[in-house]
Amino acid sequence: MSVPSSQRGATALKAGGIGGGGRRAERQTTVSVKDLISGEAVEELQRENEEEEEREKEKRSAEEAENLRVLIVGLGNPGKEYERTRHNAGFLFVDRLAETVGVNLTYRDALQGSLGGTSVKWRKRQTDVAFLKPMTLMNLSGDSVKKACAHFGIPPENVLVVCDELEMAAGDATVKVAGAPGSHNGLKSVAHSLDSRDFPRLLLGIGRPPPKASVSDWVLNELPPRDMASLALAIEVGCEVCKRWVKDGDSTRAQKMLARKLEEKGLKSDGREGRRSNSRRGGRDSQARPQRGPSLRNSPKIRTDQERTSRDEA
């Protein structure tokens, strides 16, 4: 008597399990994919995988190379005796900015300056930010800036230089996209060393001396408490604006933001028509002996990195 096909199938399942065919099915499952294709095909797939990995590696390297790199330079004179002088407004700014982002500055002999750095992400693009305080004396600041730019591969247009400005009242500030350095010896040195005037600046007002007073003595003298408080406020606003500049690189937008925020604080972004003397503009001898003013160690929101910065004296 013949067995119905449905019963034959059931018998097969019972005898051989779910796979059916027992050992025969087991032997078939031991055949690997590699055995089903030629050796040349395997090698071709391996080459393609290696090429894909190499392309991904190159892409990552290109993305890293395309990371925006900026250098923020504060100009001033090294040494405790200069810490709170008008000419060190740039140092005070970089100290404060580095503090707000948790960066410590360390003296780098090869760069002749105190250096620190951080990285921020903005719109899926990473931005590497370096902070520099040249320790060369004001008139030679460009030497340190040039070395830092060469070391990190940063073009002049990505260098923001922060310094004092005689033609603006204490507490006023402005962003200048590019142009001549004027009479500021630190800016002159930077422009000469970079062989370019195409670098943005953040200028912090320190005011002019009284008529017939020495400009060099003025810039190397400490700010009185009231002016120091105004400068401290401008620095706080400037730090916020600087962070925005780092993120979008738009100096014009940074200037507008600075003007708006300073106005909110009762200060000016275009201090050139503000509180200033009509005395004749003089040169600035940044290496003259400073004259000490009243103690300002309790001035708000201004700290130096004297203890945070370690200097290699060797």
Coordinates of C-alpha atoms in Angstrom, one line a residue, residues 171-176 202-203 233-242 251-272:
G171 CA 36.1 100.6 29.4
D172 CA 35.4 101.3 25.7
A173 CA 36.3 98.7 23.1
T174 CA 36.0 98.0 19.4
V175 CA 36.8 95.2 16.9
K176 CA 38.9 96.2 13.9
L202 CA 40.1 93.7 19.7
L203 CA 41.1 97.1 21.1
L233 CA 33.5 95.2 32.5
A234 CA 34.7 95.7 28.9
I235 CA 36.8 92.5 29.2
E236 CA 33.8 90.5 30.4
V237 CA 31.8 91.7 27.4
G238 CA 34.8 91.2 25.1
C239 CA 35.2 87.6 26.2
E240 CA 31.6 86.8 25.3
V241 CA 32.1 88.5 21.9
C242 CA 35.4 86.7 21.4
S251 CA 34.5 90.1 12.6
T252 CA 31.8 92.4 11.4
R253 CA 29.1 90.6 13.3
A254 CA 31.4 90.5 16.4
Q255 CA 31.8 94.3 16.2
K256 CA 28.0 94.8 16.1
M257 CA 27.5 92.4 19.0
L258 CA 30.2 94.2 21.0
A259 CA 28.6 97.6 20.3
R260 CA 25.2 96.4 21.4
K261 CA 26.5 94.8 24.6
L262 CA 28.7 97.7 25.6
E263 CA 25.8 100.1 25.1
E264 CA 23.7 97.9 27.5
K265 CA 26.5 98.4 30.0
G266 CA 26.8 102.1 29.5
L267 CA 30.1 101.8 27.6
K268 CA 31.0 102.6 24.0
S269 CA 32.2 100.5 21.1
D270 CA 33.4 103.5 19.2
G271 CA 35.3 105.3 21.9
R272 CA 37.2 107.5 19.5

